[in-house]
Coordinates of C-alpha atoms in Angstrom, one line a residue:
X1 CA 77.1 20.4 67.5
X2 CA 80.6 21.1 69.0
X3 CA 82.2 18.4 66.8
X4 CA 85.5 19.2 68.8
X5 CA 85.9 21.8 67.1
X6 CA 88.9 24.2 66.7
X7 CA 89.7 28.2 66.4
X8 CA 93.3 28.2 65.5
X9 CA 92.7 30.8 62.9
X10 CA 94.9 32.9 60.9
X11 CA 95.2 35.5 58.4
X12 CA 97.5 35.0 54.6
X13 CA 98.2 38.6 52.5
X14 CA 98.5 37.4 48.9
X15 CA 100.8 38.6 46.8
X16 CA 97.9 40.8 45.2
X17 CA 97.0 42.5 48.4
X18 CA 94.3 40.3 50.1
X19 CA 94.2 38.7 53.2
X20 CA 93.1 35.2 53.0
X21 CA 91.8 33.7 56.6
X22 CA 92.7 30.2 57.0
X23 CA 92.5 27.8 59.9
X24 CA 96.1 26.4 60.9
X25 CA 95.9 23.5 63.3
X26 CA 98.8 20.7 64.2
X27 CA 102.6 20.8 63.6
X28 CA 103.3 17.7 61.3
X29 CA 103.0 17.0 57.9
X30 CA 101.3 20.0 55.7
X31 CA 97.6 19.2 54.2
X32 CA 95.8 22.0 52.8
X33 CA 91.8 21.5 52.9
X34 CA 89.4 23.2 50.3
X35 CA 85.7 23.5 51.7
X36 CA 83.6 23.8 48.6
X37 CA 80.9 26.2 47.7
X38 CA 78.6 28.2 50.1
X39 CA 81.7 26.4 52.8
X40 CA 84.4 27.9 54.8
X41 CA 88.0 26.2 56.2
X42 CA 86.3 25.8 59.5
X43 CA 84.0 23.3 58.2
X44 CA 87.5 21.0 58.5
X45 CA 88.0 21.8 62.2
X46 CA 86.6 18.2 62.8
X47 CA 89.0 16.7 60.8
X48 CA 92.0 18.6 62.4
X49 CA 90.8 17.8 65.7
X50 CA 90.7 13.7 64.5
X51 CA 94.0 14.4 62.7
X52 CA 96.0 15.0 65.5
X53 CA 99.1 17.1 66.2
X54 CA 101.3 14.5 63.3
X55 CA 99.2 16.2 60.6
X56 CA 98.6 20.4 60.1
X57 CA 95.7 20.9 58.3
X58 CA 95.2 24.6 56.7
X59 CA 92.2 25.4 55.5
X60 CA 91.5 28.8 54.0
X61 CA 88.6 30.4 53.2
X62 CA 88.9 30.4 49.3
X63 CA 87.4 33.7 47.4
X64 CA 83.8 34.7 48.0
X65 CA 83.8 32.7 51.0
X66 CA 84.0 32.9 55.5
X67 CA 86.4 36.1 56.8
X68 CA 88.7 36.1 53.8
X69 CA 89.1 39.6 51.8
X70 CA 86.3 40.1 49.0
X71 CA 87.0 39.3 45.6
X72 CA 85.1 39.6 41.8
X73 CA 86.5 36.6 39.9
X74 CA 85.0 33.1 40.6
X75 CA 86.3 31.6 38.0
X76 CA 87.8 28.9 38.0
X77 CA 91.7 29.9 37.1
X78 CA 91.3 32.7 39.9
X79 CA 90.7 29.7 42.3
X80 CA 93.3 27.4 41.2
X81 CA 95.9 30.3 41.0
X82 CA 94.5 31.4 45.2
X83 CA 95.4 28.3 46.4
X84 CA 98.7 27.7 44.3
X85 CA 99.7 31.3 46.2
X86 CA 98.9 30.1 49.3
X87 CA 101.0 27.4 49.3
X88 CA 103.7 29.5 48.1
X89 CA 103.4 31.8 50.8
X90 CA 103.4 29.5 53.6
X91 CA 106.4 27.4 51.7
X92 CA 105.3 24.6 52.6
X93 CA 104.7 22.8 48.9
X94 CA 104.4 20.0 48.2
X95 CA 101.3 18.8 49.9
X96 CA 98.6 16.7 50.6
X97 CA 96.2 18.2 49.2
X98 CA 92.1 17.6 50.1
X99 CA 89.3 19.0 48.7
X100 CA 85.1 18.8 48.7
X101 CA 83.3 19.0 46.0
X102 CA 83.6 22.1 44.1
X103 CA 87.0 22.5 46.7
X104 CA 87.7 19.3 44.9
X105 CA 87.8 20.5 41.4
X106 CA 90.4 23.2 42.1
X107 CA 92.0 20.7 44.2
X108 CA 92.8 18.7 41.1
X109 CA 93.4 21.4 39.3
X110 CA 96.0 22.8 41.2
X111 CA 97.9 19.6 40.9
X112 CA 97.4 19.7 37.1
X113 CA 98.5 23.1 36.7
X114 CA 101.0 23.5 39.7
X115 CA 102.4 19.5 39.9
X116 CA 105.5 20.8 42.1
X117 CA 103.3 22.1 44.5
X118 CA 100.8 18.8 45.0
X119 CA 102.5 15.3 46.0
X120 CA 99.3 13.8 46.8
X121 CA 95.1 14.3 46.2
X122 CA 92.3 13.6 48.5
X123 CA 89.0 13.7 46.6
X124 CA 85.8 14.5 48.2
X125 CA 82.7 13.6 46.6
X126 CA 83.1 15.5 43.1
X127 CA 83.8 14.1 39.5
X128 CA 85.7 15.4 36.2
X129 CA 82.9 16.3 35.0
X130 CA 80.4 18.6 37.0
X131 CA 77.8 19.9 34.7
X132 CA 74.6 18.6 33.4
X133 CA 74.9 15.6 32.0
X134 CA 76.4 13.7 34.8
X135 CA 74.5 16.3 37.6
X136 CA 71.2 17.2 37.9
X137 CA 70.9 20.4 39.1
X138 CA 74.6 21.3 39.1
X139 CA 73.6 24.7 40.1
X140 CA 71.6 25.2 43.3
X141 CA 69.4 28.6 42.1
X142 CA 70.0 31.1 45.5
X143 CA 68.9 34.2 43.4
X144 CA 67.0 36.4 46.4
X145 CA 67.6 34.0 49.0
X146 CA 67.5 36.1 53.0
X147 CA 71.1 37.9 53.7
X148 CA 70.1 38.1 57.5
X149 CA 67.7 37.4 60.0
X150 CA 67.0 38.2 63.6
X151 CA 68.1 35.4 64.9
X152 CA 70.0 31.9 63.9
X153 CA 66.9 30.0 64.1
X154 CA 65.4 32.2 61.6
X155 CA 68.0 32.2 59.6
X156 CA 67.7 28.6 59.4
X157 CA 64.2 28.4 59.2
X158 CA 64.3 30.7 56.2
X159 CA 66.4 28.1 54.6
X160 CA 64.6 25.2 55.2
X161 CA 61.4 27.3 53.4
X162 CA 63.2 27.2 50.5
X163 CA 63.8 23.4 50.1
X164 CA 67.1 22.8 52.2
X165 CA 66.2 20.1 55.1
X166 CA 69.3 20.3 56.7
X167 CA 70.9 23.7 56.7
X168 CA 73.7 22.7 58.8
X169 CA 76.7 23.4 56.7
X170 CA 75.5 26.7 55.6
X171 CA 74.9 27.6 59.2
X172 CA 78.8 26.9 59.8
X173 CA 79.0 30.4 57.7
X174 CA 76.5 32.3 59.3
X175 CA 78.0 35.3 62.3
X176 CA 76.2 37.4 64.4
X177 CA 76.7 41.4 63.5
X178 CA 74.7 44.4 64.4
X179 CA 72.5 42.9 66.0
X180 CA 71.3 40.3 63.2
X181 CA 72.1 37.4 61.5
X182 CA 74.0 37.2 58.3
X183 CA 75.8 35.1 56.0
X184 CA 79.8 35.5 55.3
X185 CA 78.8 34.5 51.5
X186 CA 76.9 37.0 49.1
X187 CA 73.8 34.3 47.4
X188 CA 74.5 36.5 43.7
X189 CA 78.3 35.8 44.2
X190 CA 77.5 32.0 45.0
X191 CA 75.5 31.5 42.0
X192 CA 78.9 32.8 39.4
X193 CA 80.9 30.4 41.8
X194 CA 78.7 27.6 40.5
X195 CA 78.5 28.2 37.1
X196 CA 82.1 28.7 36.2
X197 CA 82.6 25.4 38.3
X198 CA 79.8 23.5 36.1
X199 CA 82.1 21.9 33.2
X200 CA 84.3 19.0 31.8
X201 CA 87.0 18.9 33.4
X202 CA 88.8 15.3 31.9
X203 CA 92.1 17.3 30.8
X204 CA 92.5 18.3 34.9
X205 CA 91.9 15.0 36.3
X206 CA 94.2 13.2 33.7
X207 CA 96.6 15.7 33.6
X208 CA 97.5 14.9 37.9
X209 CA 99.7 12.2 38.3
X210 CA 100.0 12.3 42.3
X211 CA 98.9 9.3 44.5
X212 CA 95.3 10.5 44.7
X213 CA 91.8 8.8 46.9
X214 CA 88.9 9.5 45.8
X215 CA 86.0 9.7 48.2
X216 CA 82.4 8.5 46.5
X217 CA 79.5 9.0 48.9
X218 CA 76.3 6.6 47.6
X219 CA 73.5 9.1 49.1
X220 CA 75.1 12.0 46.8
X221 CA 74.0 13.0 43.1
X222 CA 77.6 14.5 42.2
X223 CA 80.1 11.3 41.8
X224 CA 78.0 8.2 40.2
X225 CA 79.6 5.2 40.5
X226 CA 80.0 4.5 36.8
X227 CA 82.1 8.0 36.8
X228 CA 84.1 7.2 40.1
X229 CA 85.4 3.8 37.7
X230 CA 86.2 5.8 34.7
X231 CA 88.3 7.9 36.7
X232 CA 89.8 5.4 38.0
X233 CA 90.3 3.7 34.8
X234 CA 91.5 6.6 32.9
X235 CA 94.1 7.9 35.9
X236 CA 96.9 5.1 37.3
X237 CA 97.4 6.1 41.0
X238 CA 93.4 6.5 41.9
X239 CA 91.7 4.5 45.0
X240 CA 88.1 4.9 44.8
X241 CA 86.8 4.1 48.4
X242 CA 82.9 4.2 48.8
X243 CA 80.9 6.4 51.7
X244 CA 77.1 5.1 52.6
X245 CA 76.5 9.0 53.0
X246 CA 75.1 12.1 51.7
X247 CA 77.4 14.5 50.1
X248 CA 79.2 16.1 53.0
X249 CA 81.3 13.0 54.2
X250 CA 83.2 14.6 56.5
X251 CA 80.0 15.4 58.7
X252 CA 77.8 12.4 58.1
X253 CA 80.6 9.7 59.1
X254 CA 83.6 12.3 60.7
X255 CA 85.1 9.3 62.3
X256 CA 85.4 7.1 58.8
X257 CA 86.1 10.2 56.9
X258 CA 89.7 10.8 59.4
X259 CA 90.5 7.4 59.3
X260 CA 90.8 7.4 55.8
X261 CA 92.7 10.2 55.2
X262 CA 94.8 9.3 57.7
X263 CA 95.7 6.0 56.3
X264 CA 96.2 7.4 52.7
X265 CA 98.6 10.1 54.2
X266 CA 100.3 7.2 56.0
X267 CA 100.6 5.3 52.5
X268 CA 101.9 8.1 51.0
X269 CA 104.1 9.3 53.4
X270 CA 105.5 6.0 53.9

């Protein structure tokens, strides 16, 4: 699927050193996009393409993740603090901020730790509270899954084997190299990103005051409905608008999923 999709890409050093690969598309309004886990910024190149030339959308490759440097630390403070650096560096704070699923955590977090640097949240598809007792398998177990195949069909074949239908997304991740197939994600690595992301994260989501939306797809185990209300309850500032999706909005319905950013970032803006 071409999905229009981009290859404006670019490369961040860090104030630590590493070089963080983002994609940097448009010339208005700054709105920095957070894939979440096993993702990379490219998997926003749709959105960028809908957005238009009134919106830039950056959309790195967060740690462990697409062309970015390696790192060790998943946790979940070494995200927040990647993204508040980025921002920095490109001095272009505050923003709209967007993020999907476990890229939605941080993206609340960042405004809850960082408030100067976020003036308003896009939410996809994630609660405050990740672990167990709202999610059912909060962790998808990848222990031992293939690093590489011959080809991309085997690659996503391989997947498939092991109980993914639609491979699709983690495909978006996968480059040719030497000859074979492999993934820009290490499966060990993954697993540490999704446990330190498992939690209750209450004090975050309470703690942002920014106009935020919040994107609840009804195909999708991770945002209940009863937990999309209470956030909306316990947060002044919070839309909830409703997806008849799976998790990954921004690919089942691309179309609905630009149009509302769009007219949040217009309400905002405005």
């Amino acid at each position: 699927m071409d999905h229009g999709r981009v290859t404006a890409h670019a490369v961040l050093s860090l104030p630590d050193g590493r070089r963080i690969s983002y994609v940097d598309k448009g010339a208005g309004s700054p709105l920095v996009a957070l894939h979440g886990t096993f993702g990379r910024g490219a998997v926003f190149d749709r959105l960028a393409h809908d957005l238009g030339a009134a919106v830039r959308v950056l959309a790195p490759d967060q740690r462990g993740h697409g062309l970015s440097d390696p790192a060790d630390d998943f946790s979940r403070a070494a995200f927040v603090a990647d993204v508040a650096r980025f921002i920095e560096a490109l001095d272009v704070g505050p923003v709209a901020l967007l993020g999907h699923s476990l890229g939605g955590v941080t993206a609340y977090q960042v405004a809850a730790r960082h408030p100067h640097l976020v003036a308003a949240l896009v939410i996809e598809d994630v609660g405050a509270v990740t672990d167990s007792s709202v999610v059912d398998t909060p962790v998808l177990d990848t222990r031992g899954w293939p690093r590489s195949a011959p080809t991309r069909a085997a690659l996503a074949a391989a997947l498939i084997d092991r109980g993914i239908p639609d491979p699709t997304y983690f495909l978006l991740s996968a480059v040719a190299e030497n000859g074979q197939w492999r993934f820009l994600f290490d499966w060990e690595q993954m697993m540490a990103v999704q446990r330190a992301g498992a939690g209750s994260w209450w004090s975050d989501w309470t703690a942002a005051t920014c106009p935020t939306l919040l994107l609840r797809a009804t195909q999708s185990p991770f945002l209940p409905a009863p937990l999309a209300d209470e956030m909306a309850d316990r947060r002044p500032g919070t839309e909830v608008l409703t997806f008849p999706t799976g998790h990954w909005i921004h690919d089942d319905d691309p179309t609905g999923f630009a149009t509302a950013v769009a007219d949040f970032l217009d309400t905002v803006s405005g």
